[in-house]
mmCIF file of C-alpha atoms and ligand atoms in Angstrom:
data_model
loop_
_atom_site.group_PDB
_atom_site.id
_atom_site.type_symbol
_atom_site.label_atom_id
_atom_site.label_comp_id
_atom_site.label_asym_id
_atom_site.label_seq_id
_atom_site.Cartn_x
_atom_site.Cartn_y
_atom_site.Cartn_z
ATOM 1 C CA MET A 1 97.255 -7.132 79.589
ATOM 2 C CA THR A 2 99.327 -6.993 76.350
ATOM 3 C CA ALA A 3 100.810 -11.124 75.318
ATOM 4 C CA ALA A 4 104.347 -10.972 74.641
ATOM 5 C CA LEU A 5 105.285 -12.689 71.431
ATOM 6 C CA PRO A 6 107.690 -14.873 71.274
ATOM 7 C CA ILE A 7 111.233 -13.829 68.752
ATOM 8 C CA SER A 8 114.053 -15.385 68.211
ATOM 9 C CA LEU A 9 116.258 -13.840 65.553
ATOM 10 C CA GLN A 10 119.995 -13.023 65.345
ATOM 11 C CA VAL A 11 122.192 -9.792 66.089
ATOM 12 C CA ASN A 12 125.297 -9.198 65.688
ATOM 13 C CA GLY A 13 126.324 -12.212 65.386
ATOM 14 C CA GLU A 14 124.799 -13.745 68.075
ATOM 15 C CA ARG A 15 120.904 -15.551 68.785
ATOM 16 C CA ILE A 16 119.645 -14.278 71.034
ATOM 17 C CA ASP A 17 115.854 -15.579 71.905
ATOM 18 C CA ALA A 18 113.044 -12.552 73.349
ATOM 19 C CA GLN A 19 109.770 -11.970 74.698
ATOM 20 C CA VAL A 20 108.613 -8.424 72.636
ATOM 21 C CA LEU A 21 105.581 -6.773 73.259
ATOM 22 C CA PRO A 22 103.790 -5.792 70.548
ATOM 23 C CA ARG A 23 103.715 -2.891 69.890
ATOM 24 C CA LEU A 24 107.921 -2.213 70.729
ATOM 25 C CA ASN A 25 109.988 -0.963 68.613
ATOM 26 C CA LEU A 26 112.973 -2.882 66.858
ATOM 27 C CA ALA A 27 115.075 0.927 67.731
ATOM 28 C CA ASP A 28 114.164 0.218 71.682
ATOM 29 C CA PHE A 29 114.402 -3.185 71.534
ATOM 30 C CA LEU A 30 118.050 -3.297 70.356
ATOM 31 C CA ARG A 31 118.535 -0.069 73.052
ATOM 32 C CA GLU A 32 116.089 -1.215 75.891
ATOM 33 C CA HIS A 33 116.570 -5.148 76.089
ATOM 34 C CA LEU A 34 119.976 -5.607 74.303
ATOM 35 C CA LYS A 35 121.742 -2.698 75.988
ATOM 36 C CA LEU A 36 122.913 -1.838 71.644
ATOM 37 C CA THR A 37 123.011 1.914 72.617
ATOM 38 C CA GLY A 38 125.010 3.081 69.557
ATOM 39 C CA THR A 39 121.470 3.054 67.920
ATOM 40 C CA HIS A 40 119.954 6.665 68.675
ATOM 41 C CA VAL A 41 116.532 7.396 68.960
ATOM 42 C CA GLY A 42 116.311 10.882 67.291
ATOM 43 C CA CYS A 43 112.575 11.432 65.612
ATOM 44 C CA GLU A 44 110.977 7.988 66.497
ATOM 45 C CA HIS A 45 109.489 8.802 62.891
ATOM 46 C CA GLY A 46 111.421 7.717 60.688
ATOM 47 C CA VAL A 47 112.408 11.114 59.736
ATOM 48 C CA CYS A 48 116.358 11.526 60.922
ATOM 49 C CA GLY A 49 118.003 7.976 60.232
ATOM 50 C CA ALA A 50 119.739 7.781 64.075
ATOM 51 C CA CYS A 51 118.714 4.980 64.701
ATOM 52 C CA THR A 52 119.491 2.488 60.860
ATOM 53 C CA VAL A 53 120.692 -0.436 61.605
ATOM 54 C CA ARG A 54 120.759 -3.820 58.988
ATOM 55 C CA VAL A 55 118.090 -6.351 58.615
ATOM 56 C CA ASN A 56 118.935 -9.342 56.227
ATOM 57 C CA GLY A 57 121.946 -6.960 54.492
ATOM 58 C CA ASP A 58 119.175 -4.014 53.877
ATOM 59 C CA ILE A 59 119.382 -0.921 56.147
ATOM 60 C CA VAL A 60 116.506 0.050 57.587
ATOM 61 C CA ARG A 61 114.657 2.709 59.891
ATOM 62 C CA SER A 62 114.030 1.027 63.567
ATOM 63 C CA CYS A 63 112.154 3.458 65.013
ATOM 64 C CA LEU A 64 109.922 2.332 62.327
ATOM 65 C CA MET A 65 109.972 -1.388 62.479
ATOM 66 C CA LEU A 66 108.759 -3.736 65.289
ATOM 67 C CA ALA A 67 110.566 -6.262 67.396
ATOM 68 C CA ALA A 68 108.176 -8.599 66.838
ATOM 69 C CA GLN A 69 108.927 -8.461 62.636
ATOM 70 C CA THR A 70 111.976 -9.298 62.907
ATOM 71 C CA HIS A 71 111.375 -13.092 64.395
ATOM 72 C CA GLY A 72 114.233 -14.975 62.007
ATOM 73 C CA ALA A 73 116.000 -12.100 61.018
ATOM 74 C CA ILE A 74 120.152 -11.469 60.650
ATOM 75 C CA ILE A 75 120.177 -8.083 62.631
ATOM 76 C CA GLU A 76 123.634 -5.817 62.415
ATOM 77 C CA THR A 77 124.058 -2.641 64.549
ATOM 78 C CA ILE A 78 126.887 0.095 64.153
ATOM 79 C CA GLU A 79 128.571 -2.202 67.966
ATOM 80 C CA GLY A 80 128.340 -5.502 65.035
ATOM 81 C CA LEU A 81 130.215 -3.321 62.423
ATOM 82 C CA SER A 82 132.548 -2.108 64.510
ATOM 83 C CA ASP A 83 133.772 -4.991 65.723
ATOM 84 C CA SER A 84 134.343 -6.960 62.831
ATOM 85 C CA GLY A 85 136.764 -4.326 61.632
ATOM 86 C CA GLU A 86 134.174 -4.270 58.623
ATOM 87 C CA ILE A 87 133.731 0.114 58.482
ATOM 88 C CA ALA A 88 136.796 0.431 60.918
ATOM 89 C CA ASP A 89 138.696 2.400 57.824
ATOM 90 C CA LEU A 90 134.912 4.583 57.315
ATOM 91 C CA GLN A 91 135.975 5.294 61.185
ATOM 92 C CA ALA A 92 139.115 6.468 60.433
ATOM 93 C CA ALA A 93 138.423 9.105 57.674
ATOM 94 C CA PHE A 94 135.675 10.368 59.674
ATOM 95 C CA ARG A 95 137.391 10.791 62.198
ATOM 96 C CA ASP A 96 140.322 12.410 60.454
ATOM 97 C CA ARG A 97 138.303 14.217 58.163
ATOM 98 C CA ASN A 98 136.517 16.012 61.157
ATOM 99 C CA ALA A 99 132.954 14.516 59.994
ATOM 100 C CA LEU A 100 131.527 14.614 63.928
ATOM 101 C CA GLN A 101 130.860 16.767 66.856
ATOM 102 C CA CYS A 102 128.393 15.407 69.243
ATOM 103 C CA GLY A 103 128.430 12.368 67.260
ATOM 104 C CA PHE A 104 124.871 11.190 67.405
ATOM 105 C CA CYS A 105 124.513 11.195 64.026
ATOM 106 C CA THR A 106 127.596 9.151 63.832
ATOM 107 C CA PRO A 107 125.935 5.524 63.923
ATOM 108 C CA GLY A 108 123.066 5.912 61.108
ATOM 109 C CA MET A 109 125.620 7.672 59.253
ATOM 110 C CA LEU A 110 128.086 5.125 58.997
ATOM 111 C CA ILE A 111 125.988 2.269 58.294
ATOM 112 C CA ALA A 112 124.318 4.477 55.671
ATOM 113 C CA ALA A 113 127.676 5.197 53.720
ATOM 114 C CA GLN A 114 128.888 1.574 53.872
ATOM 115 C CA ASP A 115 125.068 0.744 52.637
ATOM 116 C CA LEU A 116 126.228 2.869 50.124
ATOM 117 C CA LEU A 117 130.091 1.746 49.076
ATOM 118 C CA LEU A 118 128.210 -1.678 48.814
ATOM 119 C CA HIS A 119 126.205 -0.690 46.357
ATOM 120 C CA ASP A 120 127.871 2.002 44.798
ATOM 121 C CA ALA A 121 131.972 1.433 44.423
ATOM 122 C CA THR A 122 132.977 4.546 43.160
ATOM 123 C CA PRO A 123 130.012 7.529 43.934
ATOM 124 C CA ASP A 124 130.610 10.626 42.964
ATOM 125 C CA ARG A 125 129.763 13.793 45.858
ATOM 126 C CA GLU A 126 126.153 14.017 44.470
ATOM 127 C CA ARG A 127 125.429 10.119 45.055
ATOM 128 C CA ILE A 128 126.702 10.498 48.106
ATOM 129 C CA ARG A 129 124.888 13.577 49.211
ATOM 130 C CA GLU A 130 121.816 12.039 48.098
ATOM 131 C CA HIS A 131 122.078 8.295 49.675
ATOM 132 C CA LEU A 132 122.712 9.622 52.662
ATOM 133 C CA SER A 133 120.025 12.230 52.661
ATOM 134 C CA GLY A 134 117.723 10.853 55.382
ATOM 135 C CA ASN A 135 120.165 10.897 57.793
ATOM 136 C CA TYR A 136 120.598 14.029 59.134
ATOM 137 C CA CYS A 137 122.997 15.925 61.025
ATOM 138 C CA ARG A 138 122.861 19.120 62.873
ATOM 139 C CA CYS A 139 126.410 19.719 63.654
ATOM 140 C CA THR A 140 128.944 19.499 60.582
ATOM 141 C CA GLY A 141 126.631 20.614 57.475
ATOM 142 C CA TYR A 142 127.906 17.393 55.588
ATOM 143 C CA GLN A 143 130.498 18.747 53.884
ATOM 144 C CA ALA A 144 133.117 17.049 56.075
ATOM 145 C CA ILE A 145 130.899 13.923 55.427
ATOM 146 C CA VAL A 146 130.872 13.773 52.456
ATOM 147 C CA ASP A 147 134.738 14.054 52.104
ATOM 148 C CA ALA A 148 135.050 10.978 54.446
ATOM 149 C CA VAL A 149 132.966 9.063 52.446
ATOM 150 C CA GLU A 150 134.520 10.170 48.871
ATOM 151 C CA SER A 151 138.243 9.216 50.349
ATOM 152 C CA THR A 152 136.833 6.104 51.921
ATOM 153 C CA ALA A 153 135.128 5.192 48.305
ATOM 154 C CA GLN A 154 138.849 6.335 46.913
ATOM 155 C CA ALA A 155 141.321 4.500 49.135
ATOM 156 C CA ARG A 156 138.596 0.663 48.386
ATOM 157 C CA MET A 157 139.869 1.212 44.979
ATOM 158 C CA GLY A 158 143.753 1.794 45.585
ATOM 159 C CA ARG A 159 143.767 5.282 44.801
ATOM 160 C CA THR A 160 144.456 7.722 46.407
ATOM 161 C CA PRO A 161 142.296 10.263 47.710
HETATM 162 FE FE1 FES B 201 114.086 7.259 63.362
HETATM 163 FE FE2 FES B 201 114.980 9.158 63.494
HETATM 164 S S1 FES B 201 114.877 7.687 64.919
HETATM 165 S S2 FES B 201 114.571 7.842 61.688
HETATM 166 FE FE1 FES B 202 126.287 16.235 65.554
HETATM 167 FE FE2 FES B 202 126.227 14.794 63.026
HETATM 168 S S1 FES B 202 127.325 14.966 64.430
HETATM 169 S S2 FES B 202 124.503 14.953 64.573
#
C-alpha cells in the first residue's frame, strides 16, 4: 500500500493541511478534496487548459502537477480570483460579449486572460489569441473571447472600448 504524503499549502488565502497519495494530481486534489469544482478537467494531458490555476503567481495546468509538489505553495483557483473581485471586470466583459456558452473552458480562460493582462496591459488581438491558444473552447469560436479581453484591457487603461 502506498503511503500518503503530508502537505501544507495555501489555497485562496486559506491554509490547508492534507495527506495526499503520491500520484494524485493537483486538479483532482482541488476538486475532490477541497470541493473547488470551478477547476475543470477536460483532457487530463495538459492540452486543453480547462484546469488552469495559479501556483505562486504563475499559471499552470493543474492536471500536470502533483498535489505533493505543492507543499508550501500559494494556489489561487477561479473561486479565489472571483471572490476577491480581481477579475470582476473580465467576468462582466465575458458576460456582456457573450464570450461563454457551455462555460466549460471559462474558468481556465479567465485565469489565462488575467495572467496576460497582468503581464501586458495593452495586448493587441494577435497577442491575446496567442496567449489564449492553449485554452480550448469548443463553443464560441474565440472571437467574442478576444473581444472581451481586449475591451477589458482598454477599460483598465481608462479607454472606452
Ligand atoms: Fe488539464 Fe486539459 S485538463 S490541460
Ligand atoms: Fe463551451 Fe468554451 S464556452 S467550451
